[in-house]
XYZ file of C-alpha atoms in Angstrom:
574
model
C 3.536 186.451 90.701
C 5.923 188.838 88.929
C 8.812 190.506 90.774
C 7.100 193.895 90.522
C 3.851 192.353 91.744
C 5.603 190.874 94.784
C 7.166 194.246 95.601
C 3.808 196.015 95.206
C 2.140 193.519 97.576
C 5.000 193.907 100.079
C 4.620 197.710 100.003
C 0.870 197.368 100.642
C 1.556 195.152 103.655
C 4.141 197.634 104.931
C 1.644 200.526 104.654
C -0.896 198.503 106.588
C 1.725 197.788 109.259
C 2.801 201.445 109.479
C -0.822 202.568 109.780
C -1.172 200.426 112.874
C -3.237 197.701 111.206
C -2.026 194.143 111.650
C -1.396 192.645 108.184
C -3.321 189.504 107.320
C -1.112 186.530 108.221
C -2.153 184.576 105.148
C -1.259 187.502 102.859
C 2.131 187.858 104.568
C 2.895 184.157 104.071
C 1.804 184.289 100.441
C 4.146 187.191 99.663
C 6.983 185.515 101.608
C 6.538 182.259 99.691
C 6.350 184.117 96.362
C 9.523 186.012 97.241
C 11.394 182.792 97.945
C 10.281 181.262 94.659
C 11.253 184.360 92.652
C 14.511 185.118 94.493
C 16.720 184.228 91.553
C 14.823 186.627 89.270
C 15.204 189.780 91.388
C 17.799 192.293 90.234
C 19.746 194.482 92.659
C 17.253 197.350 92.602
C 14.348 194.964 93.229
C 16.195 193.201 96.067
C 16.837 196.567 97.695
C 13.191 197.675 97.292
C 11.851 194.346 98.571
C 14.085 194.390 101.643
C 13.119 198.002 102.385
C 9.412 197.173 102.100
C 9.754 194.065 104.226
C 11.962 195.104 107.181
C 9.001 195.142 109.588
C 6.418 192.901 107.891
C 8.591 189.774 107.551
C 10.386 190.094 110.913
C 9.754 186.432 111.794
C 10.640 184.913 108.398
C 14.291 184.015 109.050
C 14.561 181.745 105.993
C 13.435 184.583 103.759
C 16.013 186.976 105.199
C 18.870 184.498 104.910
C 17.856 183.839 101.296
C 17.799 187.574 100.599
C 21.265 187.921 102.130
C 22.593 185.059 99.988
C 21.094 186.618 96.843
C 22.609 189.976 97.740
C 26.035 188.377 98.273
C 25.912 186.809 94.824
C 25.076 190.153 93.222
C 27.019 192.482 95.521
C 29.286 193.628 92.677
C 26.245 194.925 90.799
C 24.734 196.997 93.627
C 24.849 200.761 93.211
C 25.879 202.799 96.266
C 22.255 203.879 96.795
C 20.768 200.384 96.539
C 23.514 199.010 98.749
C 22.719 201.581 101.439
C 18.981 200.884 101.349
C 19.440 197.114 101.405
C 21.932 197.270 104.295
C 19.655 199.607 106.269
C 16.762 197.187 105.900
C 18.892 194.253 107.049
C 20.072 196.218 110.115
C 16.574 197.462 110.961
C 15.225 193.922 110.840
C 18.204 192.603 112.808
C 18.788 189.842 110.243
C 22.389 189.321 109.253
C 25.219 186.813 109.305
C 28.988 187.132 109.449
C 29.583 186.131 105.822
C 27.058 188.686 104.613
C 28.651 191.406 106.760
C 32.107 190.702 105.343
C 30.770 190.877 101.795
C 28.783 193.990 102.654
C 31.870 195.690 104.088
C 33.861 194.895 100.949
C 31.042 196.221 98.757
C 30.827 199.463 100.749
C 34.588 199.968 100.523
C 34.438 199.512 96.742
C 31.652 202.096 96.540
C 33.118 204.670 98.961
C 33.751 207.317 96.258
C 30.104 207.105 95.158
C 28.573 207.371 98.630
C 26.741 210.621 99.318
C 26.710 212.180 102.811
C 23.374 210.447 103.380
C 24.804 207.068 102.368
C 27.950 207.573 104.480
C 25.836 208.211 107.548
C 23.556 205.280 106.714
C 26.421 202.809 106.357
C 28.061 203.901 109.615
C 24.684 203.533 111.334
C 24.113 200.089 109.797
C 27.359 198.586 111.046
C 26.938 200.171 114.478
C 23.331 198.987 114.714
C 24.219 195.372 113.998
C 27.251 195.514 116.284
C 29.891 194.952 113.633
C 33.049 196.889 114.528
C 34.958 196.996 111.261
C 37.980 199.248 111.801
C 38.934 199.368 108.125
C 35.414 200.378 107.114
C 34.993 203.017 109.826
C 38.355 204.574 108.977
C 37.334 204.757 105.310
C 33.933 206.247 106.156
C 35.560 208.878 108.372
C 38.049 209.857 105.670
C 35.236 210.183 103.130
C 32.936 212.092 105.486
C 35.332 214.772 106.741
C 35.474 216.837 103.512
C 31.665 216.855 103.188
C 30.571 216.831 106.840
C 28.790 220.174 106.450
C 26.583 218.602 103.788
C 25.230 215.998 106.189
C 21.593 216.398 107.254
C 20.911 216.821 110.998
C 19.815 213.175 111.091
C 22.960 212.160 109.240
C 25.212 214.054 111.660
C 23.546 212.530 114.688
C 23.590 209.005 113.196
C 27.244 209.340 112.207
C 28.567 210.372 115.625
C 26.268 207.833 117.303
C 27.844 205.079 115.204
C 31.375 206.008 116.281
C 30.325 206.367 119.917
C 28.647 202.946 119.762
C 32.075 201.304 119.567
C 33.935 203.922 121.579
C 35.914 204.982 118.514
C 37.389 208.284 119.591
C 37.966 209.660 116.111
C 38.752 213.216 117.158
C 38.589 214.606 113.634
C 35.095 213.197 113.138
C 33.785 214.583 116.432
C 35.472 217.960 115.959
C 34.017 218.339 112.466
C 30.592 217.104 113.585
C 30.597 219.555 116.475
C 31.195 222.518 114.158
C 28.568 221.333 111.667
C 26.035 220.589 114.399
C 26.431 223.970 116.094
C 25.962 225.732 112.753
C 22.727 223.840 112.028
C 21.388 223.214 115.526
C 18.156 225.082 114.766
C 17.291 222.395 112.201
C 17.705 219.506 114.639
C 14.556 217.792 115.866
C 14.325 216.231 119.321
C 15.691 212.873 118.246
C 18.658 214.454 116.460
C 19.471 216.555 119.540
C 19.220 213.596 121.902
C 21.278 211.271 119.704
C 24.020 213.853 119.187
C 24.531 214.832 122.831
C 24.339 211.160 123.831
C 27.161 210.318 121.428
C 29.380 213.156 122.648
C 28.661 212.343 126.295
C 29.448 208.631 125.850
C 32.811 209.586 124.353
C 33.546 211.851 127.325
C 33.570 214.902 125.067
C 32.281 217.913 126.977
C 32.274 220.400 124.099
C 30.915 223.682 125.534
C 29.835 225.092 122.176
C 27.862 221.999 121.266
C 26.228 221.471 124.657
C 25.376 225.153 125.094
C 23.802 225.255 121.631
C 21.942 221.976 122.251
C 20.615 223.228 125.597
C 19.238 226.424 124.035
C 17.688 224.477 121.169
C 16.079 221.977 123.543
C 14.645 224.692 125.802
C 13.292 226.572 122.780
C 11.282 223.549 121.629
C 10.775 221.830 124.979
C 7.071 221.180 124.351
C 7.886 219.325 121.136
C 10.257 216.864 122.793
C 8.987 213.348 123.393
C 9.465 211.651 126.781
C 12.315 209.486 125.442
C 14.111 212.580 124.096
C 13.690 214.512 127.355
C 15.196 211.618 129.295
C 18.127 211.057 126.939
C 19.049 214.735 126.699
C 19.325 215.285 130.472
C 21.097 211.915 130.829
C 23.677 213.038 128.271
C 24.192 216.399 129.985
C 24.647 214.717 133.359
C 27.016 212.141 131.852
C 29.089 214.995 130.418
C 29.102 216.736 133.819
C 27.044 219.677 132.585
C 24.364 221.117 134.859
C 22.577 223.635 132.629
C 19.975 225.271 134.944
C 17.645 226.445 132.168
C 17.614 223.021 130.515
C 17.106 221.009 133.693
C 14.356 223.367 134.890
C 12.590 223.161 131.534
C 12.822 219.363 131.353
C 11.542 218.986 134.925
C 8.544 221.201 134.187
C 7.854 219.436 130.877
C 8.178 215.968 132.412
C 5.816 216.742 135.297
C 3.277 218.432 133.013
C 3.234 215.419 130.691
C 1.535 212.171 131.603
C 4.257 210.227 133.414
C 2.713 207.058 132.076
C 4.141 208.009 128.671
C 7.691 207.544 129.966
C 9.198 204.110 129.560
C 10.877 202.640 132.666
C 14.270 203.330 131.086
C 13.361 207.005 130.734
C 12.200 207.234 134.346
C 15.496 205.818 135.586
C 17.525 208.002 133.193
C 15.885 211.199 134.418
C 16.280 210.148 138.061
C 19.940 209.304 137.527
C 20.618 212.535 135.628
C 19.109 214.862 138.233
C 20.784 213.028 141.112
C 24.141 213.069 139.316
C 24.104 216.859 138.946
C 22.761 217.249 142.502
C 19.311 218.592 141.627
C 16.550 217.520 144.013
C 13.352 218.730 142.378
C 10.571 217.586 144.763
C 7.712 217.706 142.233
C 9.743 215.855 139.630
C 10.962 213.122 141.982
C 7.495 212.660 143.465
C 6.130 212.129 139.958
C 9.017 209.829 138.985
C 8.568 207.739 142.119
C 4.822 207.350 141.605
C 5.233 206.418 137.939
C 8.048 203.968 138.704
C 6.060 202.087 141.342
C 3.211 201.494 138.882
C 5.571 199.950 136.291
C 8.272 198.521 138.535
C 7.993 195.003 137.057
C 8.918 196.411 133.633
C 12.231 197.888 134.816
C 15.479 196.352 133.640
C 18.100 195.434 136.238
C 20.089 198.586 135.529
C 16.957 200.717 135.774
C 16.145 199.345 139.225
C 19.624 200.002 140.590
C 19.859 203.458 138.993
C 16.435 204.453 140.299
C 17.196 203.548 143.890
C 20.727 204.976 143.631
C 19.335 208.317 142.452
C 16.849 208.607 145.292
C 19.457 207.662 147.883
C 22.018 210.080 146.434
C 19.771 213.124 146.809
C 18.549 211.998 150.225
C 15.026 210.905 149.259
C 14.173 207.929 151.466
C 10.780 206.987 150.043
C 9.748 203.831 151.967
C 7.185 202.668 149.398
C 9.578 203.056 146.480
C 12.427 201.293 148.281
C 10.103 198.450 149.250
C 8.791 197.851 145.717
C 12.308 198.075 144.276
C 13.506 195.558 146.855
C 10.661 193.178 146.003
C 11.265 193.537 142.264
C 15.016 193.023 142.716
C 14.565 189.806 144.674
C 12.826 188.167 141.718
C 15.756 188.808 139.366
C 18.774 189.247 141.634
C 20.464 186.165 140.134
C 20.785 188.068 136.871
C 22.321 191.194 138.438
C 25.756 192.118 137.165
C 28.405 193.445 139.530
C 27.468 197.088 138.863
C 23.809 196.372 139.688
C 24.844 194.612 142.906
C 27.121 197.360 144.227
C 24.724 200.158 143.219
C 21.775 198.453 144.883
C 23.658 197.656 148.094
C 25.222 201.120 148.222
C 21.890 202.878 147.692
C 20.023 200.951 150.382
C 22.903 201.475 152.818
C 23.108 205.193 152.052
C 19.389 205.481 152.789
C 20.000 203.461 155.981
C 17.490 200.844 154.893
C 18.521 197.384 156.032
C 16.353 194.962 154.082
C 17.586 191.578 155.310
C 16.167 189.529 152.446
C 17.648 191.810 149.806
C 21.088 192.028 151.423
C 21.194 188.269 151.965
C 20.364 187.697 148.286
C 22.879 190.302 147.107
C 25.601 188.680 149.216
C 24.959 185.258 147.651
C 25.153 186.634 144.105
C 28.136 188.854 144.904
C 30.109 185.861 146.191
C 29.480 184.038 142.917
C 30.730 187.002 140.857
C 33.290 188.497 143.238
C 36.250 188.330 140.843
C 34.365 190.379 138.242
C 34.090 193.403 140.565
C 36.241 196.464 139.930
C 37.919 198.153 142.922
C 35.183 200.776 143.258
C 32.516 198.068 143.267
C 34.383 196.057 145.905
C 34.753 199.084 148.162
C 31.097 200.086 147.718
C 29.995 196.552 148.519
C 31.802 196.242 151.845
C 31.028 199.889 152.701
C 27.322 199.109 152.309
C 27.384 196.000 154.520
C 29.481 197.751 157.174
C 27.197 200.800 157.150
C 24.073 198.781 157.927
C 26.073 196.499 160.258
C 25.231 193.416 158.272
C 27.704 190.733 159.319
C 28.840 188.710 156.307
C 32.266 187.201 157.158
C 32.411 185.098 153.995
C 31.670 188.124 151.814
C 34.320 190.265 153.506
C 36.912 187.501 153.196
C 36.080 187.112 149.502
C 36.357 190.876 148.997
C 39.744 190.793 150.747
C 40.987 188.146 148.305
C 39.651 190.013 145.276
C 41.016 193.351 146.543
C 44.484 191.920 147.094
C 44.506 190.676 143.506
C 43.928 194.207 142.165
C 45.209 196.440 144.962
C 47.264 198.421 142.458
C 44.070 199.607 140.722
C 42.494 201.149 143.836
C 42.290 204.931 144.001
C 42.530 206.796 147.289
C 38.756 206.982 147.863
C 38.137 203.293 147.156
C 41.044 202.269 149.342
C 39.842 204.499 152.195
C 36.276 203.163 151.962
C 37.542 199.583 152.011
C 39.733 200.196 155.055
C 36.860 201.937 156.871
C 34.470 199.086 156.078
C 36.785 196.384 157.419
C 37.252 198.427 160.619
C 33.566 199.198 161.079
C 32.335 195.669 160.303
C 33.846 194.461 163.588
C 34.515 190.973 162.290
C 36.947 188.456 163.692
C 40.447 188.864 162.321
C 41.305 186.566 159.421
C 44.510 185.842 157.532
C 43.143 187.452 154.367
C 41.859 190.444 156.318
C 45.293 191.023 157.819
C 46.962 190.665 154.438
C 44.583 193.257 153.012
C 45.287 195.634 155.913
C 49.034 195.405 155.232
C 48.465 195.879 151.505
C 46.333 198.967 152.150
C 49.100 200.485 154.263
C 51.761 199.706 151.654
C 49.631 201.156 148.857
C 48.844 204.342 150.811
C 52.506 204.860 151.720
C 53.677 204.209 148.159
C 51.147 206.725 146.774
C 51.891 209.187 149.628
C 48.235 209.258 150.709
C 49.396 210.104 154.218
C 48.445 213.761 154.622
C 45.315 215.798 155.168
C 42.495 216.218 152.703
C 41.739 219.805 151.734
C 38.173 219.655 153.077
C 36.841 220.046 156.606
C 33.981 218.161 158.214
C 30.951 219.715 159.948
C 31.861 221.674 163.058
C 29.164 221.728 165.723
C 29.465 224.179 168.602
C 27.420 222.550 171.367
C 29.328 219.323 171.953
C 32.071 218.376 174.346
C 34.337 217.841 171.337
C 33.751 221.475 170.328
C 34.633 222.731 173.823
C 37.829 220.682 173.873
C 38.719 221.891 170.385
C 38.303 225.514 171.460
C 40.767 224.963 174.328
C 43.378 223.254 172.129
C 43.107 225.871 169.386
C 43.728 228.582 171.961
C 46.769 226.790 173.364
C 48.310 225.671 170.073
C 48.249 228.191 167.202
C 47.793 226.495 163.839
C 45.771 223.585 165.172
C 42.552 222.844 163.235
C 39.480 220.674 163.846
C 37.310 218.186 161.987
C 39.801 217.572 159.202
C 39.798 214.570 156.892
C 42.831 212.398 156.392
C 43.477 211.339 152.809
C 42.574 207.812 153.839
C 39.059 208.932 154.700
C 39.269 209.185 158.492
C 37.818 212.297 160.143
C 40.251 213.665 162.716
C 38.796 215.638 165.654
C 41.692 218.024 166.303
C 44.811 218.162 164.143
C 48.185 219.778 164.660
C 51.804 219.267 163.718
C 54.395 218.271 166.286
C 57.754 220.039 166.432
C 59.296 217.325 164.244
C 56.579 217.742 161.601
C 54.596 214.653 162.582
C 50.857 214.941 162.051
C 49.021 214.618 165.381
C 45.388 213.604 165.756
C 43.712 214.331 169.097
C 40.512 212.316 169.425
C 37.904 213.453 171.949
C 36.114 210.297 173.068
C 32.473 210.409 174.111
C 30.813 207.724 176.192
C 30.044 205.309 173.334
C 33.801 204.890 172.812
C 33.822 202.842 176.036
C 31.760 200.008 174.533
C 33.727 196.852 173.630
C 32.694 197.035 169.978
C 33.753 200.671 169.581
C 37.025 200.058 171.410
C 37.948 197.417 168.813
C 36.969 199.742 165.976
C 39.026 202.569 167.487
C 41.988 200.237 167.889
C 41.954 199.213 164.218
C 41.382 202.805 163.090
C 44.272 204.131 165.180
C 46.568 201.308 164.072
C 46.088 202.286 160.426
C 46.760 205.965 161.119
C 49.870 205.173 163.147
C 51.203 202.916 160.373
C 50.707 205.908 158.066
C 52.770 208.148 160.341
C 50.016 209.893 162.316
C 50.411 210.223 166.095
C 47.049 209.438 167.703
C 46.194 210.815 171.149
C 42.858 209.924 172.750
C 41.212 211.944 175.495
C 38.267 210.586 177.502
C 36.177 213.653 178.322
C 34.019 211.931 180.968
C 34.589 210.797 184.541
C 34.041 207.309 185.939
C 30.329 208.025 186.443
C 29.768 209.055 182.829
C 29.532 212.763 183.560
C 31.551 215.480 181.843
C 34.818 215.919 183.687
C 34.857 218.855 186.069
C 38.594 219.282 185.420
C 38.141 219.158 181.625
C 40.652 221.896 180.785
C 43.229 220.729 183.294
C 43.034 217.073 182.296
C 43.298 217.897 178.601
C 46.209 220.263 179.243
C 48.054 217.637 181.265
C 47.601 215.025 178.547
C 49.007 217.332 175.870
C 51.985 218.155 178.069
C 52.607 214.469 178.749
C 52.535 213.778 175.002
C 55.102 216.527 174.414
C 52.657 218.660 172.465
C 52.588 221.522 174.979
C 55.165 223.065 177.248
C 53.857 223.223 180.832
C 52.327 226.560 181.779
C 49.815 227.575 184.434
C 46.138 227.607 183.467
C 44.180 230.698 184.387
């Protein structure tokens, strides 16, 4: 068979494949065998055409691809920029490459940089990103060549180019700045895939460019009915990742998603939409009902990350759907051994936030977490123990392991993670251990060093029909400047707060009856010890008499306590 005949047959097979018809296996093997026999006769143009025609048809013929790559290496000096781009794209699309070929390919691209058109520049960046080859020298050269002609890139080229740089986290500011300007100018020409790819790239790089995102939102809303399920999911995911809650866009996507057949969404898309809406705090009942129903049907197809993101999203917006949580729990149990640390902490945190204590799931998560404990970041460690403490799941070995891991990276904890960890160890009500005590001391030292010893700016909920509220009203009348339900920087809610004459922060806790239980007394003791070590004076007032009834002398008893603590000068009560 001649070289041209082989290429013609390969193109016919490709057309059959693209039309949805399965090519005849015998015909595929015949063309593959003929290609191998004629490999030495193909010139560069023919190699490029054959690879382009064969990227899908010969997916399983590894020997053929390696032989093509070897032939291309031998003739790399003879490839034109165009043929090089087409051949490399085919190799990347098929996922067939080796290190030696990639090195030769990089050298060939660098030699041909001046000849590469905007289309070829975008293609080569996409190729190396697609096959996971981070070549700093090549990407720097491609960026330098692209900047002067960035406005000549097609919408697909712009989106592919920024995606390639985002794939490796290469924050090439000049590239993204130039691409932003060019994209905004031509946003009306972008199709759904171009829009999704572009905003995804900018979001992954943490670039919240208002002009770009505003333009992309308007373009997406304008053609919302044209967007495919995958594009809808990726666009809202990107906006949420960038911290942008565009009401018109999110409303339009919710309506479009519900009106479409949810069965058209892949599991990844279902979890992306759920995560995006929960992240920006949008609880759309119709949308989440549809997402939940669709997810339960395909739950066995979800990836680990999809499972944890799906349940995290529902817990975050306060949707405690028993059926969904049950099927996610069952699906997670079959693959929990493969969970990474992010999956583990997200899953545990979500179930705890929804107050769903699934013993089998939490037991399995604890086993896997212990095996991977040193891979957890501080936030994951704090979420993990917070979850187990919240549902009162006693896991002494897990807490001791978290203490060891936390001590090793205590310097990396932020205020919130440190506060959650301290709260969890208090609330878990476990027997004191050497590692637990060491962690407690380390938490205090870290908080003092960072000066996390004052009040948070926010206030907690203030009810008006409780005994705490009545006591607070009395204190606020007696002591001007006192406030109630304030949060300490270390996460503790303080009932009534004031400053003593010497500037010391004072926390007056109004204890209800449950504070008399042995378990709560131990929790209160540990809580108060931490606050006192951080310089807060803690005063507790039991508002009930020995029979468990509200004290008849409530005002007098509270007044006397404050006087005894030196917080009030004695004066007669009316």
